[in-house]
CSV table of C-alpha atoms in Angstrom, one decimal:
chain,number,residue,atom,x,y,z
L,7,UNK,CA,-7.2,-12.3,-14.2
L,8,UNK,CA,-5.0,-9.4,-15.6
L,9,UNK,CA,-6.1,-6.1,-16.6
L,10,UNK,CA,-4.8,-3.6,-18.9
L,11,UNK,CA,-4.5,0.2,-18.1
L,12,UNK,CA,-7.8,1.8,-19.2
L,13,UNK,CA,-10.2,4.2,-17.7
L,14,UNK,CA,-12.1,3.1,-14.7
L,15,UNK,CA,-15.3,1.4,-16.1
L,16,UNK,CA,-18.5,0.9,-13.7
L,17,UNK,CA,-18.9,-2.8,-13.2
L,18,UNK,CA,-22.2,-3.8,-14.6
L,19,UNK,CA,-24.2,-5.8,-12.0
L,20,UNK,CA,-27.2,-8.2,-12.4
L,21,UNK,CA,-28.7,-7.0,-9.3
L,22,UNK,CA,-27.2,-4.4,-6.9
L,23,UNK,CA,-26.8,-4.2,-3.1
L,24,UNK,CA,-27.6,-0.4,-2.7
L,25,UNK,CA,-30.2,1.7,-4.2
L,26,UNK,CA,-29.5,4.2,-6.8
L,27,UNK,CA,-31.0,7.5,-7.9
L,28,UNK,CA,-33.7,7.3,-10.7
L,29,UNK,CA,-33.9,9.5,-13.7
L,30,UNK,CA,-37.7,8.9,-13.9
L,31,UNK,CA,-40.3,11.2,-12.3
L,32,UNK,CA,-41.5,8.4,-9.9
L,33,UNK,CA,-39.8,8.1,-6.7
L,34,UNK,CA,-37.6,4.8,-6.2
L,35,UNK,CA,-39.2,1.7,-4.7
L,36,UNK,CA,-38.6,1.7,-1.0
L,37,UNK,CA,-36.4,-0.8,-0.3
L,38,UNK,CA,-34.1,-1.6,2.9
L,39,UNK,CA,-30.6,0.0,2.4
L,40,UNK,CA,-27.7,-1.4,4.5
L,41,UNK,CA,-24.1,-1.4,4.5
L,42,UNK,CA,-22.6,-4.4,2.8
L,43,UNK,CA,-19.8,-6.2,5.0
L,44,UNK,CA,-17.0,-8.0,3.4
L,45,UNK,CA,-16.5,-11.3,5.0
L,46,UNK,CA,-20.0,-10.8,6.7
L,47,UNK,CA,-22.5,-10.5,4.2
L,48,UNK,CA,-22.8,-13.1,1.3
L,49,UNK,CA,-23.6,-12.7,-2.3
L,50,UNK,CA,-26.3,-14.3,-4.0
L,51,UNK,CA,-25.9,-16.3,-7.2
L,52,UNK,CA,-27.3,-13.4,-9.2
L,53,UNK,CA,-25.4,-10.9,-7.6
L,54,UNK,CA,-21.9,-9.1,-7.9
L,55,UNK,CA,-20.4,-6.0,-6.3
L,56,UNK,CA,-20.2,-2.6,-8.2
L,57,UNK,CA,-17.6,-0.1,-7.7
L,58,UNK,CA,-18.9,3.0,-6.6
L,59,UNK,CA,-16.8,5.7,-8.7
L,60,UNK,CA,-17.8,8.7,-6.4
L,61,UNK,CA,-15.4,6.8,-3.3
L,62,UNK,CA,-12.7,7.4,-5.3
L,63,UNK,CA,-10.6,10.7,-6.5
L,64,UNK,CA,-8.6,8.3,-8.7
L,65,UNK,CA,-8.8,4.7,-9.4
L,66,UNK,CA,-6.7,2.6,-12.0
L,67,UNK,CA,-5.7,-0.9,-12.6
L,68,UNK,CA,-2.8,-2.3,-14.7
L,69,UNK,CA,-0.4,-5.0,-15.0
L,70,UNK,CA,2.9,-5.7,-16.5
L,71,UNK,CA,2.6,-9.5,-17.3
L,72,UNK,CA,3.7,-11.9,-14.5
L,73,UNK,CA,2.3,-11.3,-10.8
L,74,UNK,CA,4.4,-9.1,-8.8
L,75,UNK,CA,4.6,-10.1,-4.9
L,76,UNK,CA,6.6,-6.7,-4.0
L,77,UNK,CA,7.3,-3.2,-5.6
L,78,UNK,CA,8.3,0.2,-4.4
L,79,UNK,CA,7.5,3.4,-5.4
L,80,UNK,CA,10.5,5.5,-6.7
L,81,UNK,CA,11.0,9.0,-5.3
L,82,UNK,CA,11.2,11.5,-8.3
L,83,UNK,CA,12.1,15.2,-9.1
L,84,UNK,CA,8.6,16.1,-10.3
L,85,UNK,CA,7.5,18.0,-7.2
L,86,UNK,CA,7.4,17.2,-3.3
L,87,UNK,CA,3.8,17.7,-2.8
L,88,UNK,CA,1.8,17.4,-6.0
L,89,UNK,CA,-2.0,17.8,-6.0
L,90,UNK,CA,-3.1,18.4,-9.3
L,91,UNK,CA,-4.3,15.7,-12.1
L,92,UNK,CA,-2.7,14.2,-14.2
L,93,UNK,CA,-0.1,12.4,-12.1
L,94,UNK,CA,3.0,10.5,-13.2
L,95,UNK,CA,4.6,7.7,-11.0
L,96,UNK,CA,7.9,5.7,-11.2
L,97,UNK,CA,8.0,2.2,-9.8
L,98,UNK,CA,10.4,-0.8,-9.4
L,99,UNK,CA,9.0,-4.4,-8.9
L,100,UNK,CA,10.0,-7.9,-9.3
L,101,UNK,CA,8.0,-10.8,-10.9
L,102,UNK,CA,7.1,-14.2,-9.7
L,103,UNK,CA,7.1,-16.1,-13.1
L,104,UNK,CA,6.7,-19.6,-13.8
L,105,UNK,CA,10.2,-20.5,-14.4
L,106,UNK,CA,13.3,-18.9,-12.7
L,107,UNK,CA,14.7,-17.7,-16.0
L,108,UNK,CA,11.4,-16.0,-16.8
L,109,UNK,CA,11.9,-13.4,-14.1
L,110,UNK,CA,12.7,-9.9,-14.1
L,111,UNK,CA,13.0,-6.6,-12.4
L,112,UNK,CA,10.6,-4.2,-13.8
L,113,UNK,CA,11.4,-0.4,-14.0
L,114,UNK,CA,8.3,1.4,-15.2
L,115,UNK,CA,6.5,4.7,-15.5
L,116,UNK,CA,2.8,5.3,-15.2
L,117,UNK,CA,1.7,8.8,-16.7
L,118,UNK,CA,-1.3,10.5,-17.4
L,119,UNK,CA,-3.2,9.1,-14.1
L,120,UNK,CA,-6.3,11.0,-14.1
L,121,UNK,CA,-8.6,12.0,-11.4
L,122,UNK,CA,-11.2,14.1,-9.9
L,123,UNK,CA,-11.2,15.6,-6.4
L,124,UNK,CA,-14.7,15.0,-5.0
L,125,UNK,CA,-16.8,16.5,-2.5
L,126,UNK,CA,-16.3,15.0,0.9
L,127,UNK,CA,-20.2,15.4,1.6
L,128,UNK,CA,-22.3,14.2,-1.9
L,129,UNK,CA,-24.7,16.7,-3.0
L,130,UNK,CA,-28.4,15.5,-2.8
L,131,UNK,CA,-30.3,18.0,-5.2
L,132,UNK,CA,-34.1,17.4,-5.2
L,133,UNK,CA,-36.9,19.5,-7.0
L,134,UNK,CA,-40.0,20.9,-5.4
L,135,UNK,CA,-41.8,17.5,-5.2
L,136,UNK,CA,-38.6,16.0,-3.2
L,137,UNK,CA,-37.7,13.7,-6.1
L,138,UNK,CA,-34.6,13.8,-7.8
L,139,UNK,CA,-34.6,16.1,-10.9
L,140,UNK,CA,-34.7,14.6,-14.4
L,141,UNK,CA,-31.2,16.0,-15.2
L,142,UNK,CA,-29.5,13.8,-12.6
L,143,UNK,CA,-28.1,11.5,-15.2
L,144,UNK,CA,-26.4,14.2,-17.0
L,145,UNK,CA,-25.3,15.7,-13.7
L,146,UNK,CA,-23.8,12.1,-12.7
L,147,UNK,CA,-22.0,12.1,-16.2
L,148,UNK,CA,-20.3,15.2,-15.7
L,149,UNK,CA,-19.3,14.3,-12.2
L,150,UNK,CA,-17.7,11.4,-13.6
L,151,UNK,CA,-15.5,13.4,-15.9
L,152,UNK,CA,-11.8,13.2,-14.8
L,153,UNK,CA,-9.1,16.0,-14.9
L,154,UNK,CA,-6.1,15.2,-16.7
L,155,UNK,CA,-4.9,14.4,-20.5
L,156,UNK,CA,-6.9,12.7,-23.0
L,157,UNK,CA,-7.3,8.9,-22.7
L,158,UNK,CA,-6.2,6.9,-19.8
L,159,UNK,CA,-3.0,6.4,-18.1
L,160,UNK,CA,0.1,4.9,-20.2
L,161,UNK,CA,2.5,2.5,-19.0
L,162,UNK,CA,6.4,2.5,-20.1
L,163,UNK,CA,8.2,-0.6,-18.8
L,164,UNK,CA,11.9,-1.7,-19.0
L,165,UNK,CA,13.0,-5.0,-17.8
L,166,UNK,CA,16.2,-6.4,-16.3
L,167,UNK,CA,16.6,-10.1,-16.0
L,168,UNK,CA,16.7,-11.8,-12.7
L,169,UNK,CA,17.3,-15.3,-11.8
L,170,UNK,CA,14.4,-16.6,-9.8
L,171,UNK,CA,11.5,-15.1,-8.2
L,172,UNK,CA,11.8,-11.8,-6.3
L,173,UNK,CA,10.3,-11.8,-2.7
L,174,UNK,CA,10.9,-8.3,-2.0
L,175,UNK,CA,12.3,-5.2,-3.8
L,176,UNK,CA,13.1,-1.6,-2.2
L,177,UNK,CA,14.4,1.4,-3.5
L,178,UNK,CA,16.9,3.6,-1.5
L,179,UNK,CA,15.4,6.8,-0.3
L,180,UNK,CA,18.5,9.1,-0.8
L,181,UNK,CA,19.4,7.6,-4.1
L,182,UNK,CA,16.3,6.1,-5.6
L,183,UNK,CA,18.0,4.6,-8.7
L,184,UNK,CA,19.6,2.2,-6.2
L,185,UNK,CA,17.6,-0.9,-5.3
L,186,UNK,CA,17.8,-4.1,-3.3
L,187,UNK,CA,16.2,-7.3,-4.3
L,188,UNK,CA,15.5,-10.5,-2.2
L,189,UNK,CA,15.5,-13.5,-4.3
L,190,UNK,CA,13.8,-16.9,-3.5
L,191,UNK,CA,17.5,-18.5,-4.2
L,192,UNK,CA,18.6,-16.8,-1.1
L,193,UNK,CA,20.6,-13.9,-2.8
L,194,UNK,CA,20.1,-10.3,-1.8
L,195,UNK,CA,21.4,-8.2,-4.6
L,196,UNK,CA,21.9,-4.5,-5.0
L,197,UNK,CA,21.3,-2.9,-8.3
L,198,UNK,CA,21.8,0.6,-10.2
L,199,UNK,CA,18.8,1.5,-12.3
L,200,UNK,CA,19.7,4.9,-13.2
L,201,UNK,CA,20.0,4.4,-17.2
L,202,UNK,CA,16.6,2.7,-17.0
L,203,UNK,CA,15.1,5.5,-15.0
L,204,UNK,CA,16.7,8.1,-17.4
L,205,UNK,CA,15.4,6.4,-20.4
L,206,UNK,CA,11.8,6.4,-19.2
L,207,UNK,CA,11.9,10.1,-18.2
L,208,UNK,CA,13.1,10.8,-21.5
L,209,UNK,CA,10.5,9.1,-23.5
L,210,UNK,CA,6.5,9.2,-23.7
L,211,UNK,CA,6.5,6.0,-26.1
L,212,UNK,CA,4.0,3.5,-24.5
L,213,UNK,CA,4.7,-0.1,-24.0
L,214,UNK,CA,7.7,-2.3,-23.4
L,215,UNK,CA,11.2,-0.7,-24.4
L,216,UNK,CA,13.0,-3.4,-26.0
L,217,UNK,CA,13.6,-6.9,-24.8
L,218,UNK,CA,14.9,-7.8,-21.4
L,219,UNK,CA,18.2,-6.2,-20.5
L,220,UNK,CA,21.1,-8.4,-18.9
L,221,UNK,CA,22.7,-6.5,-16.3
L,222,UNK,CA,25.0,-7.5,-13.3
L,223,UNK,CA,24.4,-6.2,-9.7
L,224,UNK,CA,26.4,-3.8,-7.7
L,225,UNK,CA,26.8,-6.4,-5.0
L,226,UNK,CA,25.4,-9.8,-4.4
L,227,UNK,CA,25.2,-11.8,-0.9
L,228,UNK,CA,24.1,-15.3,-0.3
L,229,UNK,CA,22.1,-15.9,3.0
L,230,UNK,CA,22.0,-19.4,4.3
L,231,UNK,CA,18.2,-19.4,3.5
L,232,UNK,CA,15.6,-17.3,1.4
L,233,UNK,CA,13.9,-14.2,2.9
L,234,UNK,CA,11.8,-11.5,2.7
L,235,UNK,CA,12.9,-8.9,5.2
L,236,UNK,CA,14.8,-5.9,3.8
L,237,UNK,CA,14.8,-2.3,4.5
L,238,UNK,CA,17.0,0.8,3.7
L,239,UNK,CA,17.9,3.1,6.4
L,240,UNK,CA,16.2,6.7,6.1
L,241,UNK,CA,18.7,8.4,8.0
L,242,UNK,CA,22.4,6.9,6.5
L,243,UNK,CA,22.4,6.7,2.7
L,244,UNK,CA,23.4,3.1,1.6
L,245,UNK,CA,23.0,1.6,5.2
L,246,UNK,CA,20.8,-1.7,4.9
L,247,UNK,CA,19.7,-4.7,6.9
L,248,UNK,CA,18.5,-8.1,5.6
L,249,UNK,CA,16.7,-10.9,7.4
L,250,UNK,CA,16.1,-14.6,6.2
L,251,UNK,CA,13.9,-17.5,7.1
L,252,UNK,CA,17.0,-19.0,9.0
L,253,UNK,CA,16.3,-16.4,11.9
L,254,UNK,CA,19.4,-14.2,10.8
L,255,UNK,CA,19.6,-10.2,10.3
L,256,UNK,CA,22.8,-9.2,8.3
L,257,UNK,CA,24.0,-5.5,8.4
L,258,UNK,CA,25.3,-3.7,5.1
L,259,UNK,CA,27.5,-0.6,5.3
L,260,UNK,CA,28.4,1.5,2.4
L,261,UNK,CA,32.1,1.8,1.7
L,262,UNK,CA,31.5,3.7,-1.3
L,263,UNK,CA,28.5,4.9,-3.8
L,264,UNK,CA,28.5,1.3,-5.2
L,265,UNK,CA,30.2,-1.2,-2.6
L,266,UNK,CA,29.1,-2.5,0.6
L,267,UNK,CA,30.8,-4.4,3.7
L,268,UNK,CA,28.4,-7.0,5.0
L,269,UNK,CA,28.8,-8.1,8.5
L,270,UNK,CA,29.5,-11.7,8.4
L,271,UNK,CA,28.1,-12.2,12.2
L,272,UNK,CA,24.4,-12.0,11.9
L,273,UNK,CA,22.2,-10.4,14.4
L,274,UNK,CA,20.5,-13.1,16.2
L,275,UNK,CA,17.7,-13.4,18.7
L,276,UNK,CA,14.3,-14.6,17.1
L,277,UNK,CA,13.5,-18.4,17.1
L,278,UNK,CA,12.0,-18.5,13.7
L,279,UNK,CA,11.8,-16.6,10.4
L,280,UNK,CA,12.5,-12.8,10.3
L,281,UNK,CA,9.5,-11.6,8.1
L,282,UNK,CA,10.2,-7.6,8.2
L,283,UNK,CA,12.3,-5.1,9.1
L,284,UNK,CA,11.9,-1.3,9.8
L,285,UNK,CA,14.6,1.2,10.6
L,286,UNK,CA,14.1,3.8,13.1
L,287,UNK,CA,13.0,7.2,11.6
L,288,UNK,CA,15.2,9.1,14.3
L,289,UNK,CA,18.0,6.8,15.6
L,290,UNK,CA,20.4,6.0,12.8
L,291,UNK,CA,21.5,2.9,14.7
L,292,UNK,CA,18.2,1.4,15.8
L,293,UNK,CA,16.0,-1.2,13.9
L,294,UNK,CA,13.0,-3.3,14.5
L,295,UNK,CA,12.1,-6.9,13.2
L,296,UNK,CA,9.1,-9.0,13.7
L,297,UNK,CA,9.0,-12.9,13.2
L,298,UNK,CA,7.1,-16.0,12.9
L,299,UNK,CA,8.1,-16.7,16.5
L,300,UNK,CA,5.2,-14.0,17.4
L,301,UNK,CA,7.6,-11.5,18.6
L,302,UNK,CA,8.9,-8.0,17.7
L,303,UNK,CA,12.6,-7.0,18.7
L,304,UNK,CA,14.2,-3.8,18.9
L,305,UNK,CA,17.8,-3.7,18.2
L,306,UNK,CA,20.7,-1.2,18.4
L,307,UNK,CA,23.8,-2.0,16.2
L,308,UNK,CA,26.3,-0.5,18.8
L,309,UNK,CA,25.3,-3.0,21.4
L,310,UNK,CA,26.1,-6.1,20.0
L,311,UNK,CA,24.4,-8.8,18.0
L,312,UNK,CA,21.3,-9.6,20.6
L,313,UNK,CA,18.2,-7.4,20.8
L,314,UNK,CA,18.0,-4.4,23.0
L,315,UNK,CA,14.2,-5.3,24.0
L,316,UNK,CA,12.2,-8.2,22.8
L,317,UNK,CA,8.4,-9.0,23.3
L,318,UNK,CA,5.4,-10.9,22.5
L,319,UNK,CA,3.3,-9.1,19.9
L,320,UNK,CA,0.7,-11.4,18.6
L,321,UNK,CA,-0.9,-14.8,19.0
L,322,UNK,CA,0.4,-15.8,15.5
L,323,UNK,CA,3.2,-15.1,13.2
L,324,UNK,CA,4.1,-11.3,12.9
L,325,UNK,CA,4.2,-10.8,9.1
L,326,UNK,CA,4.7,-7.3,8.7
L,327,UNK,CA,5.7,-4.0,10.6
L,328,UNK,CA,5.5,-0.2,10.1
L,329,UNK,CA,7.7,2.4,12.1
L,330,UNK,CA,5.9,5.8,12.0
L,331,UNK,CA,7.9,8.4,10.3
L,332,UNK,CA,6.0,11.5,11.7
L,333,UNK,CA,5.4,9.9,15.1
L,334,UNK,CA,8.6,7.8,15.8
L,335,UNK,CA,7.2,6.5,18.9
L,336,UNK,CA,4.6,4.4,17.2
L,337,UNK,CA,5.0,1.0,15.7
L,338,UNK,CA,2.4,-0.8,14.0
L,339,UNK,CA,2.2,-4.6,13.2
L,340,UNK,CA,0.0,-7.0,11.4
L,341,UNK,CA,-0.2,-10.9,12.1
L,342,UNK,CA,-1.0,-14.1,10.4
L,343,UNK,CA,-4.4,-14.1,12.4
L,344,UNK,CA,-5.6,-10.9,10.7
L,345,UNK,CA,-4.9,-8.7,13.8
L,346,UNK,CA,-3.5,-5.2,13.7
L,347,UNK,CA,-1.7,-3.8,17.0
L,348,UNK,CA,-0.3,-0.4,17.3
L,349,UNK,CA,2.4,0.3,20.1
L,350,UNK,CA,3.8,3.3,21.8
L,351,UNK,CA,7.3,2.3,22.2
L,352,UNK,CA,7.8,4.7,25.0
L,353,UNK,CA,5.5,2.4,27.2
L,354,UNK,CA,7.7,-0.8,26.6
L,355,UNK,CA,9.3,-0.6,29.8
L,356,UNK,CA,5.9,-0.5,31.7
L,357,UNK,CA,4.7,-3.8,30.1
L,358,UNK,CA,1.8,-3.0,27.9
L,359,UNK,CA,2.4,-0.6,25.1
L,360,UNK,CA,-0.5,-1.5,22.9
L,361,UNK,CA,-2.7,1.6,22.4
L,362,UNK,CA,-4.7,0.3,19.9
L,363,UNK,CA,-5.7,-3.3,18.7
L,364,UNK,CA,-8.1,-4.2,15.6
L,365,UNK,CA,-9.5,-7.7,14.9
L,366,UNK,CA,-11.5,-6.6,11.7
L,367,UNK,CA,-9.4,-8.6,9.3
L,368,UNK,CA,-10.0,-12.5,9.4
L,369,UNK,CA,-7.2,-13.6,7.2
L,370,UNK,CA,-3.4,-12.7,7.3
L,371,UNK,CA,-2.2,-9.3,7.2
L,372,UNK,CA,0.0,-9.1,4.2
L,373,UNK,CA,1.3,-5.4,4.2
L,374,UNK,CA,0.9,-2.5,6.7
L,375,UNK,CA,2.2,1.2,6.1
L,376,UNK,CA,1.8,4.5,8.0
L,377,UNK,CA,0.9,7.4,6.0
L,378,UNK,CA,3.7,9.9,5.2
L,379,UNK,CA,1.5,12.8,5.5
L,380,UNK,CA,-1.2,12.1,8.5
L,381,UNK,CA,0.4,10.9,11.6
L,382,UNK,CA,-2.6,9.0,12.6
L,383,UNK,CA,-3.3,7.3,9.4
L,384,UNK,CA,-2.5,3.8,8.1
L,385,UNK,CA,-3.2,1.4,5.2
L,386,UNK,CA,-3.4,-2.3,5.7
L,387,UNK,CA,-3.9,-5.2,3.0
L,388,UNK,CA,-5.1,-8.6,3.9
L,389,UNK,CA,-5.1,-12.3,2.3
L,390,UNK,CA,-9.0,-11.6,2.5
L,391,UNK,CA,-8.8,-9.3,-0.8
L,392,UNK,CA,-9.3,-6.0,1.3
L,393,UNK,CA,-7.3,-3.1,1.5
L,394,UNK,CA,-8.3,-0.9,4.5
L,395,UNK,CA,-7.1,2.5,5.5
L,396,UNK,CA,-7.5,3.6,9.3
L,397,UNK,CA,-7.4,6.9,11.1
L,398,UNK,CA,-6.5,6.3,14.9
L,399,UNK,CA,-7.7,9.8,15.6
L,400,UNK,CA,-11.3,9.0,15.0
L,401,UNK,CA,-14.2,8.3,17.6
L,402,UNK,CA,-17.6,7.5,17.3
L,403,UNK,CA,-19.7,11.0,17.2
L,404,UNK,CA,-23.4,10.3,17.3
L,405,UNK,CA,-24.1,14.1,16.8
L,406,UNK,CA,-21.9,14.3,13.9
L,407,UNK,CA,-23.4,11.2,12.0
L,408,UNK,CA,-26.7,12.7,12.5
L,409,UNK,CA,-25.8,15.9,10.9
L,410,UNK,CA,-24.4,14.0,8.2
L,411,UNK,CA,-27.4,11.7,7.4
L,412,UNK,CA,-29.4,15.3,7.6
L,413,UNK,CA,-27.3,16.7,4.9
L,414,UNK,CA,-27.2,13.7,2.6
L,415,UNK,CA,-30.6,12.6,3.5
L,416,UNK,CA,-29.6,9.0,4.0
L,417,UNK,CA,-30.9,6.7,6.5
L,418,UNK,CA,-28.6,3.8,6.4
L,419,UNK,CA,-26.7,3.1,9.5
L,420,UNK,CA,-23.2,1.7,9.7
L,421,UNK,CA,-22.8,-1.6,11.4
L,422,UNK,CA,-22.3,-1.3,15.1
L,423,UNK,CA,-19.3,-3.8,15.1
L,424,UNK,CA,-17.5,-1.8,12.7
L,425,UNK,CA,-14.4,0.3,14.4
L,426,UNK,CA,-15.0,4.0,14.2
L,427,UNK,CA,-11.3,4.4,13.0
L,428,UNK,CA,-12.0,2.2,9.9
L,429,UNK,CA,-11.9,4.9,7.4
L,430,UNK,CA,-12.2,3.1,3.8
L,431,UNK,CA,-12.2,-0.4,2.2
L,432,UNK,CA,-10.9,-0.9,-1.1
L,433,UNK,CA,-11.8,-4.3,-2.8
L,434,UNK,CA,-11.6,-5.6,-6.4
L,435,UNK,CA,-7.9,-7.3,-6.2
L,436,UNK,CA,-7.3,-11.0,-5.9
L,437,UNK,CA,-4.6,-12.1,-3.3
L,438,UNK,CA,-3.5,-8.7,-2.3
L,439,UNK,CA,0.3,-8.8,-1.1
L,440,UNK,CA,1.8,-5.2,-0.8
L,441,UNK,CA,1.0,-1.4,-0.7
L,442,UNK,CA,2.8,1.7,-0.5
L,443,UNK,CA,1.5,5.2,0.0
L,444,UNK,CA,3.2,7.9,-2.6
L,445,UNK,CA,5.3,10.3,-0.3
L,446,UNK,CA,5.0,13.0,-3.0
L,447,UNK,CA,1.4,12.7,-3.8
L,448,UNK,CA,-0.7,13.0,-0.6
L,449,UNK,CA,-3.5,10.4,-0.7
L,450,UNK,CA,-2.3,8.2,-3.5
L,451,UNK,CA,-1.9,4.4,-2.5
L,452,UNK,CA,-0.7,1.8,-4.7
L,453,UNK,CA,-1.2,-1.9,-4.1
L,454,UNK,CA,-0.1,-5.2,-5.9
L,455,UNK,CA,-1.9,-8.5,-6.2
L,456,UNK,CA,-2.0,-11.7,-8.2
L,457,UNK,CA,-3.9,-9.9,-10.7
L,458,UNK,CA,-1.9,-6.8,-11.1
L,459,UNK,CA,-1.6,-3.4,-9.8
L,460,UNK,CA,-4.1,-0.6,-8.4
L,461,UNK,CA,-3.6,3.0,-8.0
L,462,UNK,CA,-6.1,4.7,-5.9
L,463,UNK,CA,-7.0,7.8,-4.1
L,464,UNK,CA,-10.1,7.5,-1.6
L,465,UNK,CA,-12.1,10.7,-1.9
L,466,UNK,CA,-12.7,10.9,2.0
L,467,UNK,CA,-8.9,11.2,2.6
L,468,UNK,CA,-8.6,14.3,0.8
L,469,UNK,CA,-8.2,15.9,4.1
L,470,UNK,CA,-4.5,15.1,3.9
L,471,UNK,CA,-4.1,17.4,0.8
L,472,UNK,CA,-2.7,21.0,1.7
L,473,UNK,CA,-5.2,23.6,1.2
L,474,UNK,CA,-5.2,25.8,-1.7
L,475,UNK,CA,-4.0,28.8,0.2
L,476,UNK,CA,-1.0,26.9,1.9
């Protein structure tokens, strides 16, 4: 199901799994309250989940037509650290259309993204009788009012024709108007989208701007097979690696602002498809790769075409990896068996470099990314239709939990088998494929799925925001 851009609406449910405050003078019936666990608890036939708006500072959904397997957030000039609503975000994405000729690269802007920064600890007001006051409904309504312009977010879209489905798309950090696409045809192409981004920046007209534009790529290279792995170097502008399902990785070196030299001798070492690539955030010649062969490899382009180090990372295909930009010794990986592993690369020589391992998800991990603002936080998406946010610095604190329950007057206990590092669970999208943090808007995550995009800002990760006095 596709959804247009609109204000967040409360889902109407026939039966709710949680109790709600009542506006009547009578106390609510005493019913057992529990945390509903995705993948564990089942919904009855007459039940459906209801979104709790208080869990988000901002939550919006939109689509551009065909589903998109991959997208990237385009770095802009609107401010390096933006904390005030409404927000504006630029994107690039690639479609998965029914016919090859129907595909396109979408360059779009979503503006007037409204929201409201909520209290970390919800207020629980009672009158002298100990019962919620009669004006609780009006208070709730005012709580739901969002900051920003009138109406909901607006979408402006420009499209460039692309032959075949787009497996992955990445925008260059240093020159965001340059992007690289991985096509199911086996072609990796580099594009200049500056004219489209400039056009979007100059207009506020909602909707699709004209028909699909026919544009030639700056450069095009044919792998022997299709692939998904691609990454721009964060340290050397224009340097790129692309990996395919034929186990090969190719290095692209820029020769000018619009041309590249592709080394025709690939990096080899994996025995199965290369699924993801990540450049080191501190070493310009070093990158990591993961593969269907269950391994992760570390490469140094100065040391030949074989990996400098390689190790078994999971018991199934390693689908995705993320190299921590704030703590460069940390590498995260997600597997086809749903497991997540965190490694300290300084411990590789000692044999066991795993410092954290989670088996929460029961379906393949489709995307993983460290927060650009908190070194201990990362977000994960899975085929189980869950987007989870983790904070590795958290530990179970019974005293703190008791204090929180006293403040909120909540009696519900978190399931004992939930890892204390699990900070947030987002649901509502079908067949989640990819997520990204916004590097310039702390706390914002964008995700794509078969039924469109979500923009979300969970209220309990607002600690990543700078203080007002900063």
